[in-house]
Short mmCIF file of C-alpha atoms in Angstrom, two decimals:
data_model
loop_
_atom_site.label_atom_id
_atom_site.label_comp_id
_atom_site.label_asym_id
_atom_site.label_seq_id
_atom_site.Cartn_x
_atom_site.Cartn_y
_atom_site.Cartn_z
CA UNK G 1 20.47 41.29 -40.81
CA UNK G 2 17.70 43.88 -41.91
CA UNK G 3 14.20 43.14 -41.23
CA UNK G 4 12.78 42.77 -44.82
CA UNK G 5 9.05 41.98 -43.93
CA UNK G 6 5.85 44.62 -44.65
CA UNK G 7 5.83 44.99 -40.68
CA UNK G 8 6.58 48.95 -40.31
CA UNK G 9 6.96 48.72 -36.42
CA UNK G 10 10.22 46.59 -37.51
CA UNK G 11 11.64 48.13 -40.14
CA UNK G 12 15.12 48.58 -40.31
CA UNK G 13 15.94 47.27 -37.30
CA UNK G 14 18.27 44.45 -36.63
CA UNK G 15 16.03 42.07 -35.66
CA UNK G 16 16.60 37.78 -34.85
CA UNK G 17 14.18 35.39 -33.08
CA UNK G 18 16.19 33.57 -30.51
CA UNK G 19 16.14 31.13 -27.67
CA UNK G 20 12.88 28.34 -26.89
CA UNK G 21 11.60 28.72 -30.36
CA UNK G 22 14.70 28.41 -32.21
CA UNK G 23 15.72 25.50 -30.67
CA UNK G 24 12.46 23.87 -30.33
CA UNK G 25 11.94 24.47 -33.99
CA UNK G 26 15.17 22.62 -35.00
CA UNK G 27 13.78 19.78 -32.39
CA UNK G 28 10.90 19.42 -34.16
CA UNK G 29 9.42 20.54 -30.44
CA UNK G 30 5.94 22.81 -30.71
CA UNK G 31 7.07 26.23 -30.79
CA UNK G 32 4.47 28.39 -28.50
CA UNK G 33 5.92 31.91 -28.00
CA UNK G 34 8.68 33.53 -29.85
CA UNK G 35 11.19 35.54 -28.29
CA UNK G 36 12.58 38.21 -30.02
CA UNK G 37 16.55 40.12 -29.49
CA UNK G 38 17.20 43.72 -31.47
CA UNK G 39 20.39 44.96 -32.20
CA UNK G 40 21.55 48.12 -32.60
CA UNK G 41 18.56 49.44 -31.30
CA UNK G 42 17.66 52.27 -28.34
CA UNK G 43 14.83 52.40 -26.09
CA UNK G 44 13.82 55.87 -27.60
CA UNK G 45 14.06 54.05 -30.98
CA UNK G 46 11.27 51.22 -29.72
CA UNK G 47 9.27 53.51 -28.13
CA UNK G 48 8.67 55.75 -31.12
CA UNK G 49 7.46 52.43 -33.37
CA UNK G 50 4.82 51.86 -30.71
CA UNK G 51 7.05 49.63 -28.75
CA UNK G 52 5.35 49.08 -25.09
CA UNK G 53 8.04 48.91 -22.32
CA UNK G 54 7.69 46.01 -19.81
CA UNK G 55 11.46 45.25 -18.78
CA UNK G 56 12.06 46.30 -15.00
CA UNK G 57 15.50 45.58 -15.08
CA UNK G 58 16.37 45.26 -18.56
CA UNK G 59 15.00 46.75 -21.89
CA UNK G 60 12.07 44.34 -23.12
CA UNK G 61 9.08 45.59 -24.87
CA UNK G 62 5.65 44.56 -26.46
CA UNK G 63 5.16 44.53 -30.06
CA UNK G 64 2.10 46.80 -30.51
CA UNK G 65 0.03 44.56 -32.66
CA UNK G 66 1.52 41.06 -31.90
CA UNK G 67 1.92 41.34 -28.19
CA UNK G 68 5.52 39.00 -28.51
CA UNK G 69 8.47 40.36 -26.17
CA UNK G 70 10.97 42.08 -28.07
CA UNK G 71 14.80 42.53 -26.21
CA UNK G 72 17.36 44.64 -26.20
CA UNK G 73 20.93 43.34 -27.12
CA UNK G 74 22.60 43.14 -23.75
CA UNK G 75 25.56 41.63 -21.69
CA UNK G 76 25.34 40.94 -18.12
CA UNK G 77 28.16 40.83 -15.20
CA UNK G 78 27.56 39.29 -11.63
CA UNK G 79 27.40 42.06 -8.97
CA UNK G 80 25.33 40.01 -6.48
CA UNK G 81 23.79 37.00 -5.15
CA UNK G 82 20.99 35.01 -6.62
CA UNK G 83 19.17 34.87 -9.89
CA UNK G 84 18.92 38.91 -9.72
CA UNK G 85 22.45 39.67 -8.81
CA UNK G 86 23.13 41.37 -12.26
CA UNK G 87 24.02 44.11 -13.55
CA UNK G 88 22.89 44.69 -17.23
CA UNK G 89 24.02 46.60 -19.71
CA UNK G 90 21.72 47.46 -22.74
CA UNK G 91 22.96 49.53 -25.98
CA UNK G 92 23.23 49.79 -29.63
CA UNK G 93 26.85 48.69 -29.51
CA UNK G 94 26.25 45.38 -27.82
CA UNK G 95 26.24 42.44 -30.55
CA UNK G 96 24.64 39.76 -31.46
CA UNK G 97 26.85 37.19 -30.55
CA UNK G 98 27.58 39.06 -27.09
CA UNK G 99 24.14 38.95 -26.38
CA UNK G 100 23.96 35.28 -27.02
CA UNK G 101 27.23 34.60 -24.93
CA UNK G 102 25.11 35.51 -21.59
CA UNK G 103 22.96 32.62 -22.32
CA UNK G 104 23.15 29.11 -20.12
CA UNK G 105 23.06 26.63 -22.69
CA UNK G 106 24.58 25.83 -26.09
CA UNK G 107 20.81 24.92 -27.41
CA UNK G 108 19.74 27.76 -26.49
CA UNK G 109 21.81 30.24 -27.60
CA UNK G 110 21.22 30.02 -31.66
CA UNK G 111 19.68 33.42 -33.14
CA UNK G 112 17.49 33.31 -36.27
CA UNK G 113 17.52 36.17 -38.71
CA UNK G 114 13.57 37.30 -39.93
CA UNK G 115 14.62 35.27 -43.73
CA UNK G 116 16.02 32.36 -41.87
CA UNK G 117 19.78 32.30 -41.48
CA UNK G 118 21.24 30.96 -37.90
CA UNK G 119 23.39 32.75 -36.32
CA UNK G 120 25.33 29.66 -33.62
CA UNK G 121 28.41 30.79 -32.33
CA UNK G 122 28.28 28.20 -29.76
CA UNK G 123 27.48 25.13 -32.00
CA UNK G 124 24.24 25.02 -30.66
CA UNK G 125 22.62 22.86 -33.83
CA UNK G 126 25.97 20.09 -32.79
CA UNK G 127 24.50 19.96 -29.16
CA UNK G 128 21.21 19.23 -30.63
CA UNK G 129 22.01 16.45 -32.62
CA UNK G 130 24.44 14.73 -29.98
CA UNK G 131 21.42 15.39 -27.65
CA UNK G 132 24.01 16.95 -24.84
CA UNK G 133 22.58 19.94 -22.28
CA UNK G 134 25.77 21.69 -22.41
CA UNK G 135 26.88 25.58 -20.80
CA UNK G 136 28.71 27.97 -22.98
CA UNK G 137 31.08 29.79 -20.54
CA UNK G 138 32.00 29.22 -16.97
CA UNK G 139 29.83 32.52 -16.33
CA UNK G 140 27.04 29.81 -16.11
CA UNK G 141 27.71 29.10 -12.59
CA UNK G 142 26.54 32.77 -11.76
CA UNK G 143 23.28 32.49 -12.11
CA UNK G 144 22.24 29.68 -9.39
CA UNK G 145 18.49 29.56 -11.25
CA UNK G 146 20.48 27.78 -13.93
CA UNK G 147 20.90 24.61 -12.00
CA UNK G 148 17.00 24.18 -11.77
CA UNK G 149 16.45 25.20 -15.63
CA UNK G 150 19.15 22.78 -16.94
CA UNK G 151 17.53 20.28 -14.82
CA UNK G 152 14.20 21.12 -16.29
CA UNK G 153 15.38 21.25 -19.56
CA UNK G 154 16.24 17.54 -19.32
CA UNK G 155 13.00 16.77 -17.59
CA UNK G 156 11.35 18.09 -21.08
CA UNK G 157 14.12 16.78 -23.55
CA UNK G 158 14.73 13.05 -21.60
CA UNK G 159 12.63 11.05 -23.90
CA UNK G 160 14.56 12.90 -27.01
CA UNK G 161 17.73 11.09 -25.80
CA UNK G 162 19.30 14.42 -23.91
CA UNK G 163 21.77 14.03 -21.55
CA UNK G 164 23.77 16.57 -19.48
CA UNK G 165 27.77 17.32 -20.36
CA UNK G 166 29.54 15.74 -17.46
CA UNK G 167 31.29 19.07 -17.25
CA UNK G 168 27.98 21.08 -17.23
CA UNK G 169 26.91 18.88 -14.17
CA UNK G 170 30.45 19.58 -12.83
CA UNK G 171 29.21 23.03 -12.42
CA UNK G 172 25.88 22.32 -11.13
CA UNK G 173 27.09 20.58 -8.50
CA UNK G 174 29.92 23.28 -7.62
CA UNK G 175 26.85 26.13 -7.47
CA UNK G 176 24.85 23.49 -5.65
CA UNK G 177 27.94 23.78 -2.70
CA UNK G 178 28.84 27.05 -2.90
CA UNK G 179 25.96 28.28 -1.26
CA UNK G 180 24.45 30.23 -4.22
CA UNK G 181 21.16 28.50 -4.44
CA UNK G 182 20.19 29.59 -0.83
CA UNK G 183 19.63 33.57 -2.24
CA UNK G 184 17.07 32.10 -4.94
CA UNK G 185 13.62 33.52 -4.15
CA UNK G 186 11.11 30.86 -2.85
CA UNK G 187 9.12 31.96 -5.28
CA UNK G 188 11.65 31.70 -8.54
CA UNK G 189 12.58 27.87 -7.53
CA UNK G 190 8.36 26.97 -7.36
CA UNK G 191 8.34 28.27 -10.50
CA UNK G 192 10.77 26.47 -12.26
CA UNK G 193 9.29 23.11 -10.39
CA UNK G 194 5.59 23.58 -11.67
CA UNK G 195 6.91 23.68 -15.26
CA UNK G 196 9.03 20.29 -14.26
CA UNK G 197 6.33 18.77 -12.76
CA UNK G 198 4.41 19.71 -16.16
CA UNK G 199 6.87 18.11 -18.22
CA UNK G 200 7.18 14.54 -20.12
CA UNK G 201 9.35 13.32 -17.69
CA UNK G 202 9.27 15.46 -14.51
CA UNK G 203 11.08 12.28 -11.91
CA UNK G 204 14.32 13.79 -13.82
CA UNK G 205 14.16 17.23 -12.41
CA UNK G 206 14.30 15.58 -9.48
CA UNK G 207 16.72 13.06 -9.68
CA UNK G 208 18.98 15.83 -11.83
CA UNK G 209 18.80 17.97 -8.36
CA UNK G 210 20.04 14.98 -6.45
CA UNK G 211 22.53 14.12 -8.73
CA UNK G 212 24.29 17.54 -8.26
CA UNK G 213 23.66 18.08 -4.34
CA UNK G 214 20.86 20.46 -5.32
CA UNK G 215 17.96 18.50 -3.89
CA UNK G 216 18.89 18.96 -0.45
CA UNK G 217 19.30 22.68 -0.44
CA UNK G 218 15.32 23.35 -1.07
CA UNK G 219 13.65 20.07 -1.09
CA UNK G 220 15.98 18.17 1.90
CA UNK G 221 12.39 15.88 3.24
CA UNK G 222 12.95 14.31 -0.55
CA UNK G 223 16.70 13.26 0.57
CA UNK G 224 17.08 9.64 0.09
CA UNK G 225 13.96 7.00 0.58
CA UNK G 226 11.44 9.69 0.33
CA UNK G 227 12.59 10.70 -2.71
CA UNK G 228 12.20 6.88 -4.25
CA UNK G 229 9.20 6.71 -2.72
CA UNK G 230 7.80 10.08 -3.98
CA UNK G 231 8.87 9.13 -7.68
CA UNK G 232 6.96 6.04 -7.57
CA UNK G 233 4.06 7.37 -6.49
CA UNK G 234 4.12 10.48 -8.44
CA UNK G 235 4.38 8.42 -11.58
CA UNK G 236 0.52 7.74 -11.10
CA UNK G 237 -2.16 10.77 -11.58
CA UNK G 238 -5.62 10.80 -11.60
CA UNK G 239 -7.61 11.52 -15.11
CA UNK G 240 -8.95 14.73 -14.48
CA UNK G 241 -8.40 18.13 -15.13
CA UNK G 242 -10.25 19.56 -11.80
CA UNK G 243 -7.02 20.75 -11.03
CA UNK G 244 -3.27 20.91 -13.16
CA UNK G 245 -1.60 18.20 -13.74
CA UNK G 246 1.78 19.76 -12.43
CA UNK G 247 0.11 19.60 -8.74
CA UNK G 248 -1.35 16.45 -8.83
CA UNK G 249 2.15 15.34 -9.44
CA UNK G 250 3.19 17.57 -6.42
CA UNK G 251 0.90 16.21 -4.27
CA UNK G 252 1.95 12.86 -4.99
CA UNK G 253 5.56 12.99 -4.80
CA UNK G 254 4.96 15.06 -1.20
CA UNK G 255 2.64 11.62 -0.40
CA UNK G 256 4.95 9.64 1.75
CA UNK G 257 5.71 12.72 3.98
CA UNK G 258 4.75 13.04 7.42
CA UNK G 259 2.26 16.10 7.78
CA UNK G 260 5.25 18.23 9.50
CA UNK G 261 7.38 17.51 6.81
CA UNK G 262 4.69 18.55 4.06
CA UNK G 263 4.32 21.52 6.40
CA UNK G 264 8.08 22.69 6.17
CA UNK G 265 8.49 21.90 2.52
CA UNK G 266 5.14 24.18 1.74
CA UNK G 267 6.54 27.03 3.90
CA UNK G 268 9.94 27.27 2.72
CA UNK G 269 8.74 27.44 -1.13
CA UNK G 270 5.68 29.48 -0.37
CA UNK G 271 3.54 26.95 -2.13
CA UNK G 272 0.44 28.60 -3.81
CA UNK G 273 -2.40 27.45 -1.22
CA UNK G 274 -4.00 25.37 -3.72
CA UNK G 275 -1.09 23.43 -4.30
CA UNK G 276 -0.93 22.83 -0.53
CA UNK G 277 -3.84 22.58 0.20
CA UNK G 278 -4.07 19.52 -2.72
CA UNK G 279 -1.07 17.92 -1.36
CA UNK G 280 -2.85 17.97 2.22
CA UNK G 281 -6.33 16.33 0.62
CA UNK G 282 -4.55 13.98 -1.20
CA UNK G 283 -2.48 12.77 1.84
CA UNK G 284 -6.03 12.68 3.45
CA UNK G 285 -7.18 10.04 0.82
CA UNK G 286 -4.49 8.03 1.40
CA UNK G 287 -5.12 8.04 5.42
CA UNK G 288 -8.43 6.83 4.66
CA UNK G 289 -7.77 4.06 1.89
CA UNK G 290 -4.44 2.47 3.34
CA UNK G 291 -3.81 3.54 7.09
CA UNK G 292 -0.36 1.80 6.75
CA UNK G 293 0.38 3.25 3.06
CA UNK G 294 3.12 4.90 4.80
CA UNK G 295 5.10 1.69 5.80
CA UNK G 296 4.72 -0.12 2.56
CA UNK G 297 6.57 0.10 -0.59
CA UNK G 298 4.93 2.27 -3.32
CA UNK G 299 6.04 0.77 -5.83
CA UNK G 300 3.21 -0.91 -7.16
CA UNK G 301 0.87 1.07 -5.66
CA UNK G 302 -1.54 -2.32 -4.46
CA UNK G 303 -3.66 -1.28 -1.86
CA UNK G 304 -5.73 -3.65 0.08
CA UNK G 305 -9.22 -3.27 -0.23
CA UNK G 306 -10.24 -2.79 3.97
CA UNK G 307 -13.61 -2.22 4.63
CA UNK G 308 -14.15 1.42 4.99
CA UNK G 309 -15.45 2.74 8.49
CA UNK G 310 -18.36 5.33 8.03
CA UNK G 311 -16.90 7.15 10.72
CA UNK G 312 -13.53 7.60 8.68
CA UNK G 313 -15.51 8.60 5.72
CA UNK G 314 -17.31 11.07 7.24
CA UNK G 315 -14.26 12.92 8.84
CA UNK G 316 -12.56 12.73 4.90
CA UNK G 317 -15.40 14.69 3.71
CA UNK G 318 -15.96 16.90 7.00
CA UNK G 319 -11.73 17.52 6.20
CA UNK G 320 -12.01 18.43 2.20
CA UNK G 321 -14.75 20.45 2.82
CA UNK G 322 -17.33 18.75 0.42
CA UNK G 323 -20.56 20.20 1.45
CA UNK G 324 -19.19 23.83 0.48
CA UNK G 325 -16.76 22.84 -2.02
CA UNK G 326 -17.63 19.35 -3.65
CA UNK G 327 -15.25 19.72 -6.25
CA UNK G 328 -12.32 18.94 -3.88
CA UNK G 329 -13.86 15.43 -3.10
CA UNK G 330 -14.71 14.69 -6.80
CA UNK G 331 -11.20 14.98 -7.52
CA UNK G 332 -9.75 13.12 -4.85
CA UNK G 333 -12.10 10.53 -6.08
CA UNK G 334 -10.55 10.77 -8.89
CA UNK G 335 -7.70 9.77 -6.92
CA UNK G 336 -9.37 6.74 -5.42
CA UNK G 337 -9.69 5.37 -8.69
CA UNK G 338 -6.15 5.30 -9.23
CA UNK G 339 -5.12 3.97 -5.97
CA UNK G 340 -7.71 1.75 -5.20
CA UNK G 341 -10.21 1.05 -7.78
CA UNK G 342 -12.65 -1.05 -6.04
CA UNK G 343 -12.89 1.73 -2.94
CA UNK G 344 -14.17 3.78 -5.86
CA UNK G 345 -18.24 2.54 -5.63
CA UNK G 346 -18.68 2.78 -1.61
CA UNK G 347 -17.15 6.41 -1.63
CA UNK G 348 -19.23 7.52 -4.23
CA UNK G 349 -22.25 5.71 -2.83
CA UNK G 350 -21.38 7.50 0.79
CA UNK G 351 -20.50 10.68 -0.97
CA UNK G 352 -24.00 11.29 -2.71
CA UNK G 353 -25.76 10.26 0.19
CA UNK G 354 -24.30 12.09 2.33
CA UNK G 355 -25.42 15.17 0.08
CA UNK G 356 -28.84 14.01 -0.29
CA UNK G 357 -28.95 14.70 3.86
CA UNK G 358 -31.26 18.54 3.64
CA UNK G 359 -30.71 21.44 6.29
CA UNK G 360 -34.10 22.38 4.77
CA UNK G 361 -35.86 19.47 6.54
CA UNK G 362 -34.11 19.33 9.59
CA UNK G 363 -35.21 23.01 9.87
CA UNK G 364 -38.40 22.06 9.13
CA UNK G 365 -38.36 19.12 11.72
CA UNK G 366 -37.72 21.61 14.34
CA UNK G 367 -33.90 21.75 14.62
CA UNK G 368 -31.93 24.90 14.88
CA UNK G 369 -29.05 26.59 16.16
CA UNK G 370 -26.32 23.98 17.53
CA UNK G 371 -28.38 21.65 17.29
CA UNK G 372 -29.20 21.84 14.12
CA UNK G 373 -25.30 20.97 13.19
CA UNK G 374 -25.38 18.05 15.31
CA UNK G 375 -28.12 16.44 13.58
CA UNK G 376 -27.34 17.23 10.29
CA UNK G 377 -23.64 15.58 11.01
CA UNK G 378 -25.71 12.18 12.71
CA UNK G 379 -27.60 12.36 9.70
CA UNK G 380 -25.01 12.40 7.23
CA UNK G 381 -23.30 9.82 9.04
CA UNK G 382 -25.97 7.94 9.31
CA UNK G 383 -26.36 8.25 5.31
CA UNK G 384 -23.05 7.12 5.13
CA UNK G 385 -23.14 3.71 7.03
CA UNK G 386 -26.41 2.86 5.25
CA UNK G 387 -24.39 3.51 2.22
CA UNK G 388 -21.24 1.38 3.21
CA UNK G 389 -23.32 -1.79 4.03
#
């Protein structure tokens, strides 16, 4: 349908929003970003209204005023492995409803025109009220990425009352052993996890994965127990917004690893080194509240209330680097608070005495060089028994 708006970068092309918004408009969802598909259209064409390119290996470009990504109507056909093993093909005769055929899921393949009308070949709207994740052609099982986002769709869409088609998880689990989900980039599967993690109910990406064999292709130290485990504890986050929510969540599902297994799991997604580094703190923090954490049940998270050694505490801070970077012990005091509450007071205590320890006057007493680090570490640890009693 014609764009009718006062826009002039868009008239009289063939323009529909489509995807996210669509459907999270008909869910009643917020609607962030729009995504827009034009048919009929040539790059030339886009280009001459202003039209910014930014598509490496399809046609996509920037409105000029609006910034929103506008596509070209394409089709796509498997020529590889992995989520970039595609050949695309963009031009003015591909259609709407051809363009929306390449998409994974029923929901998210409904178009709508700039004065409203849906275009849903797929009965997309019919999905949405039965709640159902379902694919649209078996040409879903080419793209492996699709496992993750279907799983991460549900992750978002649980608490709605979504559930997957047991034929859609038929496929999922027949990409998940046919080896396809090996060529994903590290970096393409930590991406769809983040937004999971940042979801209402993130535990069902994970338990989605398991369900269709997925898990144990990237994430195998979650197999089983750890993965129970990991849930549990994940389902409890500290209050604070020193760092995202999505890798607090990481760091606690990782929790009941050993440090090797942490290790692996980092290296074979190539974790960000603030979300490993988080997960490493925060495994810290649990060495020094509960030194048998790892042999007890997390379910309800009770952790005994031990007397903390000064010594301990002073290696927890020497580890998360307080004195240059404080931040990283206010936030796994944050922690503390939701693991063990009453621990909360002594740390702090220790913490801001240990701070109150100057250089300046140990300088000033004399000390330098090496020596001066050994007596500003007995001091400090000194601080932090005085605080602890």
């Amino acid at each position: 349908m014609k764009e009718t708006n006062s826009d002039p970068h868009l008239a009289g092309l063939n323009v529909y929003r489509v995807g996210g918004a669509v459907r999270d408009e008909l869910l009643g969802w917020p609607v962030y970003d729009n995504d827009w598909v034009v048919v009929g259209a040539t790059p030339d064409a886009m280009r001459r209204r202003g039209f910014k390119p930014v598509g490496r290996d399809f046609p996509v470009f920037l409105h000029p005023e609006t910034a929103e990504e506008y596509a070209l109507a394409r089709t796509e056909r498997k020529s590889g492995h992995g989520y970039g093993g595609f050949e695309v093909h963009a031009s003015p005769d591909v259609s709407l409803e051809e363009d929306l055929l390449r998409r994974d899921l029923t929901i998210n393949a409904i178009a709508q025109s700039t004065e409203g009308e849906l275009t849903d070949p797929f009965n997309g709207q019919g999905d949405i009220e039965r709640r159902v994740l379902r694919h649209i052609s078996a040409s879903f099982s080419e793209d492996p990425l699709r496992v993750l986002r279907t799983a991460r769709f549900l992750a978002r869409y649980a608490s709605l009352g979504f559930s997957i088609a047991p034929e859609t998880l038929t496929l999922m689990r027949q990409v998940s052993h046919s080896g396809e989900l090996e060529h994903l980039a590290a970096e393409r599967v930590w991406v769809e996890t983040e937004k999971a993690l940042g979801e209402p109910s993130p535990e069902v990406y994970f338990t989605t994965l398991e369900r269709c064999d997925a898990l144990n292709v990237w994430w195998p130290e979650l197999a089983g127990e750890a993965l129970v485990k990991g849930l549990a504890a994940m389902a409890k986050v500290p209050d604070s917004d020193m760092f995202p929510l999505a890798h607090w969540r990481h760091a606690q599902l990782v929790s009941p690893l050993s440090a090797e297994q942490r290790d692996a799991l980092s290296e074979r997604l190539k974790l960000p080194n603030a979300v490993a580094q988080l997960a490493r703190h925060t495994a810290l923090t649990y060495s020094l509240i509960n030194h048998s954490l790892k042999n007890q049940s997390l379910t309800n998270h009770a952790l005994p209330s031990d007397a903390l050694e000064g010594s301990s505490v002073l290696r927890w801070l020497e580890r998360l680097d307080g004195w240059r970077k404080p931040e990283q012990v206010e936030g796994q005091l944050a922690l503390v608070k939701v693991l063990a509450p009453e621990q909360v007071g002594p740390l702090e205590n220790a913490w801001q005495a240990a701070r109150e320890v100057s250089p300046q006057a140990l300088i000033a007493e004399g000390y330098q060089g090496a020596a001066l680090g050994e007596a500003l570490r007995e001091r400090r640890g000194q601080a932090v028994e005085a605080a602890l009693t």
